[in-house]
Coordinates of C-alpha atoms in Angstrom, one line a residue:
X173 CA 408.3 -38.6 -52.2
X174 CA 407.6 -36.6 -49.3
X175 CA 410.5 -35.2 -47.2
X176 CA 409.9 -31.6 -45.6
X177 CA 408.0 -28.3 -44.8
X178 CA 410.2 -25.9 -46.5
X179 CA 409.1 -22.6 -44.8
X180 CA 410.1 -18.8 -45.9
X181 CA 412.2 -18.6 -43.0
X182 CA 414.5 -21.5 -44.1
X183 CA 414.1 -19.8 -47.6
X184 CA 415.4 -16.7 -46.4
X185 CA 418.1 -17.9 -44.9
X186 CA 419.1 -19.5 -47.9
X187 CA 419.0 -16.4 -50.1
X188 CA 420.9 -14.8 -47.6
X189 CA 423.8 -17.2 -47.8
X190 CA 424.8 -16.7 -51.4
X191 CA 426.0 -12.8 -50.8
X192 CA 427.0 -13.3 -47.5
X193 CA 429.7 -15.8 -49.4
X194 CA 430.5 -13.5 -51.9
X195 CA 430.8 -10.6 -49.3
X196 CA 433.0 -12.9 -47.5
X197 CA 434.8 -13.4 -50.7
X198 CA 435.3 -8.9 -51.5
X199 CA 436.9 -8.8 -47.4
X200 CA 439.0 -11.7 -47.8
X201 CA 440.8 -9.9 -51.2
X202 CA 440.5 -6.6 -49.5
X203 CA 442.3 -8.1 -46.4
X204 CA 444.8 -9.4 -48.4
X205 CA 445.5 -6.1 -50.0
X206 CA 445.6 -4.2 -47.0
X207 CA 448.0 -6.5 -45.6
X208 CA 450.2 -6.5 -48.3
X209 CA 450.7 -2.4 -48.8
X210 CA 451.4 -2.6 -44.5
X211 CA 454.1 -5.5 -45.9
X212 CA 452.6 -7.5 -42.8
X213 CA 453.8 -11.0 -44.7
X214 CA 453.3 -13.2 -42.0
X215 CA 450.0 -11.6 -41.6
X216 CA 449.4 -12.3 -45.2
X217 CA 450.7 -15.8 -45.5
X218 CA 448.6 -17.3 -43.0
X219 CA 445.6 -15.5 -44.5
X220 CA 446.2 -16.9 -48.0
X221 CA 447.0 -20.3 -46.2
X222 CA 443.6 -20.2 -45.0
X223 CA 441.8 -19.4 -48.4
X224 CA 443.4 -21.7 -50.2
X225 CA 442.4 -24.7 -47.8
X226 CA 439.4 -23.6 -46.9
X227 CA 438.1 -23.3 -50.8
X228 CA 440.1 -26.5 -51.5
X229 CA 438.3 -28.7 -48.4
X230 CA 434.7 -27.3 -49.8
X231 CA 435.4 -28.2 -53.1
X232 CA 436.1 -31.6 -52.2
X233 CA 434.1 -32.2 -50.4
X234 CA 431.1 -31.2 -53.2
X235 CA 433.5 -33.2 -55.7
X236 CA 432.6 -36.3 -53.2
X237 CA 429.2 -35.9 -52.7
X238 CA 428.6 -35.4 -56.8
X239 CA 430.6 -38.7 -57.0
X240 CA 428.6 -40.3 -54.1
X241 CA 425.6 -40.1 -55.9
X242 CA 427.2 -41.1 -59.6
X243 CA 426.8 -37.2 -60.6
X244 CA 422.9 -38.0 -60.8
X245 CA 421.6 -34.5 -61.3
X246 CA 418.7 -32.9 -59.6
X247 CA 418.0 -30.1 -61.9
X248 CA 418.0 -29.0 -65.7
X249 CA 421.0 -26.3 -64.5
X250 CA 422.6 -29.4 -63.1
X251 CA 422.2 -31.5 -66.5
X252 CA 424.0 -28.7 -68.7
X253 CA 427.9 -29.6 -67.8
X254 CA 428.7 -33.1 -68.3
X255 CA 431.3 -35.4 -65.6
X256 CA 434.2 -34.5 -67.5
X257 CA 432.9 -30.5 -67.3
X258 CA 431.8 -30.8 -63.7
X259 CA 435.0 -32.1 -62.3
X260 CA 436.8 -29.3 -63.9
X261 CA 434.6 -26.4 -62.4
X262 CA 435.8 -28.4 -59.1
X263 CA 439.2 -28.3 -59.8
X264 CA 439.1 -24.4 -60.8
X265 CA 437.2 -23.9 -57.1
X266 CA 433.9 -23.1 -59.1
X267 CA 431.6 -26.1 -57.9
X268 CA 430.3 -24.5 -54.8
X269 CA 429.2 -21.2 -57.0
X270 CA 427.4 -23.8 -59.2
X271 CA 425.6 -25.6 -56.7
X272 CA 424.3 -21.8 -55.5
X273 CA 422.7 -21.8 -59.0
X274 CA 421.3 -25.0 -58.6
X275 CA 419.6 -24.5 -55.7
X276 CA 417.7 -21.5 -57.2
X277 CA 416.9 -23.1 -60.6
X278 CA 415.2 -26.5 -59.4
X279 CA 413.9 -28.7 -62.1
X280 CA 409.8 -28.5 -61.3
X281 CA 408.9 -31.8 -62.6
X282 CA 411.2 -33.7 -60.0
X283 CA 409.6 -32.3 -56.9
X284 CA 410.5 -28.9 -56.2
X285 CA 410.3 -28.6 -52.3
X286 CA 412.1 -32.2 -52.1
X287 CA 414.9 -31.1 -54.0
X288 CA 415.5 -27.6 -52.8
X289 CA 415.4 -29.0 -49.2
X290 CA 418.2 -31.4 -50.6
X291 CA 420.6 -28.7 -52.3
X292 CA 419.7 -26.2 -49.3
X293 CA 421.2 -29.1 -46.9
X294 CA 424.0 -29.8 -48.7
X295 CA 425.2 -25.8 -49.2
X296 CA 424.4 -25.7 -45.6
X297 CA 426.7 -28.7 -44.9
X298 CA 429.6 -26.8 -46.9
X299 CA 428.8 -23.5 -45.4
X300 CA 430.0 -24.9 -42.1
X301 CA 433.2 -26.3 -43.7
X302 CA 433.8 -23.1 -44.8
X303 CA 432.9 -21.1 -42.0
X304 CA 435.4 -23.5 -39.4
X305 CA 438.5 -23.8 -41.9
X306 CA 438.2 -20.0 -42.9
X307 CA 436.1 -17.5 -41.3
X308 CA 436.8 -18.7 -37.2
X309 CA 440.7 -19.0 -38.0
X310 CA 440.3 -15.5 -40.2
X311 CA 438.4 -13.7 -37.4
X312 CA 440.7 -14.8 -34.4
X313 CA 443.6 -13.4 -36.6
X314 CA 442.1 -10.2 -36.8
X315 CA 441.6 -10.1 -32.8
X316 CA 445.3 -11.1 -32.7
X317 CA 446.6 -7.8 -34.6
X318 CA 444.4 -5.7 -32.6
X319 CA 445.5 -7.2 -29.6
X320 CA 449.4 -6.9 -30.6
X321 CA 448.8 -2.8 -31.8
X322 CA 446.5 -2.2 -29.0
X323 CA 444.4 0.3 -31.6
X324 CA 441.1 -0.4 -31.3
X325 CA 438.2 1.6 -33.0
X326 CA 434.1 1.2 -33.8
X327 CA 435.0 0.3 -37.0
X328 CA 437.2 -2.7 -36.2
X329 CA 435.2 -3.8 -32.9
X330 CA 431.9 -3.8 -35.8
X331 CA 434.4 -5.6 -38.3
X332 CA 434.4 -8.4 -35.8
X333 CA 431.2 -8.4 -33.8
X334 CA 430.4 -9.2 -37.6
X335 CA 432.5 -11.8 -38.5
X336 CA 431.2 -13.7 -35.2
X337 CA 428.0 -13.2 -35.9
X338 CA 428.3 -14.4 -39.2
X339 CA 429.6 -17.3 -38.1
X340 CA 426.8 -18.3 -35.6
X341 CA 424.3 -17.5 -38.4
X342 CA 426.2 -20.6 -40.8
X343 CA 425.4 -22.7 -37.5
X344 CA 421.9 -21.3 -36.8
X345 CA 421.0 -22.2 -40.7
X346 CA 422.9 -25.5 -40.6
X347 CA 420.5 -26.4 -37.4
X348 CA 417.8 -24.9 -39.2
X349 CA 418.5 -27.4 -42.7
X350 CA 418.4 -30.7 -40.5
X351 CA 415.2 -30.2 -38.8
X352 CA 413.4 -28.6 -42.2
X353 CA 413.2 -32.7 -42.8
X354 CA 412.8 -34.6 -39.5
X355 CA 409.6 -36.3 -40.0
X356 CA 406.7 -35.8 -36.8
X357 CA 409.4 -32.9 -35.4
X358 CA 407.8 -29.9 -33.6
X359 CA 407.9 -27.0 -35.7
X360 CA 410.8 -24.9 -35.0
X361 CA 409.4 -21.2 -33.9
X362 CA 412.1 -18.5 -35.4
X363 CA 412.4 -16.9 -31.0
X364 CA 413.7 -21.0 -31.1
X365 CA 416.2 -20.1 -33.8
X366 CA 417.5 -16.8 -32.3
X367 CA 417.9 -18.6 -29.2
X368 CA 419.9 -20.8 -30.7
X369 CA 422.0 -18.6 -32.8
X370 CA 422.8 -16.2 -29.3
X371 CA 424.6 -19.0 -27.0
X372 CA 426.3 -20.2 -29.9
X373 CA 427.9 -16.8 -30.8
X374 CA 428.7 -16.4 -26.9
X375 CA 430.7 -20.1 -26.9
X376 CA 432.3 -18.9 -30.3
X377 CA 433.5 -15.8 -29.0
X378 CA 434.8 -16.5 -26.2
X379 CA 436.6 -19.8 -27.7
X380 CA 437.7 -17.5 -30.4
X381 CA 439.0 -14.6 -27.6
X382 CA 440.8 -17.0 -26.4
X383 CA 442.4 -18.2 -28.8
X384 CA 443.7 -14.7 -30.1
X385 CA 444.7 -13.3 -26.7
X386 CA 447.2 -16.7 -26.8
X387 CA 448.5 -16.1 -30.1
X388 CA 449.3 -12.5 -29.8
X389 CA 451.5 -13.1 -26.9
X390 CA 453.1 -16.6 -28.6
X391 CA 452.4 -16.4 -31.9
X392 CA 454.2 -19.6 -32.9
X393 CA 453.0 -21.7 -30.2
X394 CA 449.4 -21.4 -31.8
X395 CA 450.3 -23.4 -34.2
X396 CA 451.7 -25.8 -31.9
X397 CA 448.7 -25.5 -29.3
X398 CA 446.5 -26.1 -32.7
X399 CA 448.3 -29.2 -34.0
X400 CA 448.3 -30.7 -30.6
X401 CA 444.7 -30.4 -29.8
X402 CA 443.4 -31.2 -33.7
X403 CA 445.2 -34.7 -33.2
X404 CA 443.5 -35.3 -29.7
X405 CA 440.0 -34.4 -31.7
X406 CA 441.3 -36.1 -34.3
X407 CA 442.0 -39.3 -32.7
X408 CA 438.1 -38.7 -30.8
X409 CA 436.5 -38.6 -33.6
X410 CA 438.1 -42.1 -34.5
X411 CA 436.7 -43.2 -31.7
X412 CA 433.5 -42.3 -32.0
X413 CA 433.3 -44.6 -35.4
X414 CA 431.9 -42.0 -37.3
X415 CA 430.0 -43.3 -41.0
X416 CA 429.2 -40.5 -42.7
X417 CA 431.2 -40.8 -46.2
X418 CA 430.4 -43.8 -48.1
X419 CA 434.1 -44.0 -49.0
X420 CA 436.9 -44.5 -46.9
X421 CA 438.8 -42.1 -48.1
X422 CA 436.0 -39.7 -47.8
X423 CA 435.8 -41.0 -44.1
X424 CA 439.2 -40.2 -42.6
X425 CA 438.4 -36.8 -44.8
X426 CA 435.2 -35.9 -42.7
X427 CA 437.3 -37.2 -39.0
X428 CA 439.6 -34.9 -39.8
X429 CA 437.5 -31.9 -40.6
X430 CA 435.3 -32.8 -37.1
X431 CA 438.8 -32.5 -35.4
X432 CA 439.2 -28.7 -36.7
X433 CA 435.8 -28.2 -36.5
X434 CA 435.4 -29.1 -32.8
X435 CA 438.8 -26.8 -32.4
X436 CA 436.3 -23.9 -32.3
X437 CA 432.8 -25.6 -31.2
X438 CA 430.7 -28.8 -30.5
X439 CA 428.9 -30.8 -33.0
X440 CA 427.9 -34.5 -32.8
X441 CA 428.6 -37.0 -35.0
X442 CA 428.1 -40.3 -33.6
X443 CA 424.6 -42.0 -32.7
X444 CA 423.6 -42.1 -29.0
X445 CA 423.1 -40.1 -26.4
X446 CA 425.4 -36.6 -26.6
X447 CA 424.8 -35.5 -23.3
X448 CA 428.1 -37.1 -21.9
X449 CA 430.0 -36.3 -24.6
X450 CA 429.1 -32.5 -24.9
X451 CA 429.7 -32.3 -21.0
X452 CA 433.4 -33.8 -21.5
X453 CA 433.8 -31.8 -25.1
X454 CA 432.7 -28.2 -23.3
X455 CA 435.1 -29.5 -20.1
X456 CA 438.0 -30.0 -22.2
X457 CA 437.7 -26.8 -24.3
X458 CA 436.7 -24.4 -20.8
X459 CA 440.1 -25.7 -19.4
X460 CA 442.0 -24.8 -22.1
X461 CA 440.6 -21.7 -22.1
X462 CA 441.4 -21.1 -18.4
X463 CA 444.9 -22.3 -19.6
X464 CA 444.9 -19.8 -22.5
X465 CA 443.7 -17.1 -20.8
X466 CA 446.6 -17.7 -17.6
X467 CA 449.4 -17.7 -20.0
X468 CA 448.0 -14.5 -21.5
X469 CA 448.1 -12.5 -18.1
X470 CA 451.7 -14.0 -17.1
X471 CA 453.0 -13.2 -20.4
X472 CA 451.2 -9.2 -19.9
X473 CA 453.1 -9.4 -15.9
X474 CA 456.2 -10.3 -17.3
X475 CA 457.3 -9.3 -21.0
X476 CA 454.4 -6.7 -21.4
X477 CA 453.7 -4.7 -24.9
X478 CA 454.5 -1.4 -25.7
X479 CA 451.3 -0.1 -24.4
X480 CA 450.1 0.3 -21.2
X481 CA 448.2 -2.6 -19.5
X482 CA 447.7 -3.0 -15.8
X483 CA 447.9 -6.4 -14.5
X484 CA 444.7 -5.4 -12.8
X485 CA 442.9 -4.9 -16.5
X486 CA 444.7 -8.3 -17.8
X487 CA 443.2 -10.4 -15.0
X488 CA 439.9 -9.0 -15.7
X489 CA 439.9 -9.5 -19.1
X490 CA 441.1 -13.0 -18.9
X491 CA 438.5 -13.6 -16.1
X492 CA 435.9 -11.8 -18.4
X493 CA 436.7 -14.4 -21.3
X494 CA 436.2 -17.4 -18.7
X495 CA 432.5 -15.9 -17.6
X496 CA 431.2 -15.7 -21.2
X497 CA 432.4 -19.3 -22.3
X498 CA 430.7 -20.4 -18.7
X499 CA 427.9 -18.2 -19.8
X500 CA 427.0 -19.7 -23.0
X501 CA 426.9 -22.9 -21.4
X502 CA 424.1 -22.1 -18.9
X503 CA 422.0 -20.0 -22.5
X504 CA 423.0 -23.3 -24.0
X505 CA 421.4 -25.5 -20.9
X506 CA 418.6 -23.4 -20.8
X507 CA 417.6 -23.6 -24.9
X508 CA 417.7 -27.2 -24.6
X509 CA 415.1 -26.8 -21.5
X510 CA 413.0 -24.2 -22.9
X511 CA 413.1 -23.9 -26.4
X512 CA 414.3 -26.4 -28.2
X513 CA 411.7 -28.3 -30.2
X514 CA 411.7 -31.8 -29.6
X515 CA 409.6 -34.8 -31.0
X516 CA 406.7 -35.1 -29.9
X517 CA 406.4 -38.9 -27.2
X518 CA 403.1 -39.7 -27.6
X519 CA 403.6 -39.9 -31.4
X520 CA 406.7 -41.9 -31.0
X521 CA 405.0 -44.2 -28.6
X522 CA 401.8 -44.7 -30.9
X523 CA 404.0 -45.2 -33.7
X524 CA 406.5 -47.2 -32.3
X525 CA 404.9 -50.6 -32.2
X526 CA 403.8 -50.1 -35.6
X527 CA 407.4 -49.5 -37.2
X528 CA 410.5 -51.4 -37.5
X529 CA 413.9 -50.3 -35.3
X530 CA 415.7 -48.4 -37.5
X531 CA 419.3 -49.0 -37.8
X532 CA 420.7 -44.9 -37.5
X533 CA 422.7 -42.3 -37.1
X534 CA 425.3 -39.9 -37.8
X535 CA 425.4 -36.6 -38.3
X536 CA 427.4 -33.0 -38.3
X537 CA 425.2 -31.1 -36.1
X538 CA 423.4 -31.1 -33.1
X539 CA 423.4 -33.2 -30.2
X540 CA 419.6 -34.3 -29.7
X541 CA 418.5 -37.5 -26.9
X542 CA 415.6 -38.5 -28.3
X543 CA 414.0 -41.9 -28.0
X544 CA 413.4 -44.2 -30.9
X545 CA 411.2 -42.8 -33.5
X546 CA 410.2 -44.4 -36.9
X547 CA 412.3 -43.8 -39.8
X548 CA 412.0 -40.9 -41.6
X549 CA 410.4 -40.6 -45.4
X550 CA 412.1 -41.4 -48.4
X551 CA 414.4 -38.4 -49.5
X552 CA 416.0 -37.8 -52.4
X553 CA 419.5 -36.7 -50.3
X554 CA 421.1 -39.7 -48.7
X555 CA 423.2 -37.7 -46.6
X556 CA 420.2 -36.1 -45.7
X557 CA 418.4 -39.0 -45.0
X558 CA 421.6 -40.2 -42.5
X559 CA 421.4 -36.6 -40.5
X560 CA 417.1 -37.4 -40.2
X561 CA 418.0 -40.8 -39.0
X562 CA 420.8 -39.7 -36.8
X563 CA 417.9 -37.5 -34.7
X564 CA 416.4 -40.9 -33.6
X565 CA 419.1 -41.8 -31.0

């Protein structure tokens, strides 16, 4: 049962994730508290708002996939809580922690390499849950209290240079899990990697700049600028007949969480070429951003805060926000020139009259035009094996 290369890079990366969530975990409680002793409620509300759904969407989402599969159990960690047990370590928001334990403790007789490729996938695939219903709301609140006091300090701008770069990383590994199992794939050079992980933490900041320079102007409307374009994802990802859940219920689940997740940044998750629907996705989002960014600077020349801002500095800024967003698009171009790995032709051409058209894809990921490529290995993750086939369109 052969279904990856699982190098020490991808290794790494997966032994970094474990403290980075608990990390995540300490701020999240130590923002809370500071919020509380300031008595900024609001502020605190919508924080606890977004822990609650955030850790409630992930262990779902596990809960599914365990139930997917008929809680068949990978490991000898895995085999020590019965159904009954399992579901309850879901319901006390404890079944993500135990698939971290899994990963590390895989059972050798079942195929190490196999396995943990399998488990690393799937804490990669809840990672990004995480990281879009959490982290990106979490960080463009922080932007929008500094941007409301006007006190900004080294401490803070680190605080949140490090929040956005944490969030990049949970897509750099996520891109990393799916090709550590693409059969006859290039291998993936780590410069590839950090290529990857630098125009996708330009797009996200400047989505997420955005965002906050809005809210701290209009506070409510956010909400209403959120629900507004989540339903016009929503109803997108409708359209694009998505099939990733093997449940219905599970299905309208994972639309939904593509609508939020696309709120803050691309991913595909229909089979075909992407190239027409990134252009139109990164169209939509740069005009509301230009939208954004307007409101901001009439809302600074008209009602402006307590501290000193010239319009001057306002336009600038707003114009700055604009050049990054349009600047990760051409680092984005350019990767997908230059670095990204892509199959290999001639393979796919000598194999391709010797194999069978495979009926694919779907994934959460990455947007890849490939042409038709045999079907990928047996693998012991059948969501895995949908993302593999999904790199085939």
């Amino acid at each position: 049962m052969e279904c990856s290369k699982y190098s020490c890079w991808d290794f790494l990366i997966t032994c970094v994730g474990l403290p980075l969530f608990l990390t995540d975990i300490g701020l999240d409680i130590w923002a809370a508290v500071i919020f509380y002793q300031e008595k900024a409620y609001a502020c605190l509300g919508v924080l606890l708002l977004l822990l609650v759904g955030s850790t409630l969407l992930a262990q779902a989402y596990s809960w599914l996939w365990y139930s997917y599969d008929n809680f068949e159990m990978k490991t000898k960690v895995e085999g020590l809580p019965t159904q009954r047990e399992l579901t309850v370590l879901h319901v006390c928001q404890l079944g993500v922690y135990v698939r971290y334990m899994y990963n590390r403790l895989p059972d050798p007789e079942k195929g190490t390499e196999d396995i943990t490729v399998s488990l690393t996938h799937d804490l990669s695939m809840l990672r990004i849950i995480e990281t879009f219903s959490e982290s990106a709301p979490q960080l463009t609140l922080m932007l929008t209290i500094i941007l409301q006091t006007g006190h900004l300090d080294p401490v803070t701008v680190l605080k949140a240079i490090g929040s956005a770069s944490a969030i990049a990383f949970s897509v750099t590994a996520y891109h990393r899990s799916v090709r550590s199992f693409l059969p006859d794939k290039e291998k993936q050079q780590i410069t590839s990697s950090v290529i990857y992980f630098i125009w996708n933490l330009v797009l996200i900041s400047s989505r997420l700049t955005a965002l906050a320079l809005f809210a701290s102007v209009l506070p409510c409307f956010i909400f209403t600028h959120f629900i507004c374009s989540w339903l016009v994802l929503f109803f997108f990802a409708w359209r694009s007949k998505t099939d990733f859940m093997d449940s219905s219920c599970g299905e309208w689940l994972y639309r939904a969480t593509v609508g939020l997740i696309w709120y803050f940044n691309w991913f595909s998750v229909a089979k075909g070429k992407t190239r027409n629907r990134t252009a139109l996705y990164h169209g939509y989002i740069l005009t509301d951003i230009c939208i954004l960014c307007a409101v901001w600077c009439w809302k600074m020349s008209t009602d402006p805060p307590d501290f000193v801002i010239e319009p001057m500095h306002a336009l600038i800024t707003a114009a700055c926000v604009v050049a990054v967003y349009i600047l990760g698009l051409i680092l984005k171009a350019i990767y997908y020139k230059l670095f990204h790995p892509n199959l290999d032709k001639n393979k796919i051409k000598g194999t391709s009259t010797e194999q069978q058209p495979v009926n694919v894809p779907k994934v959460l990921g990455d947007e890849v035009d490939a042409a038709p490529s045999p079907p990928p290995q047996p693998c012991c993750n059948k969501r895995m094996r949908k993302l593999a086939e999904s790199f085939y369109c």
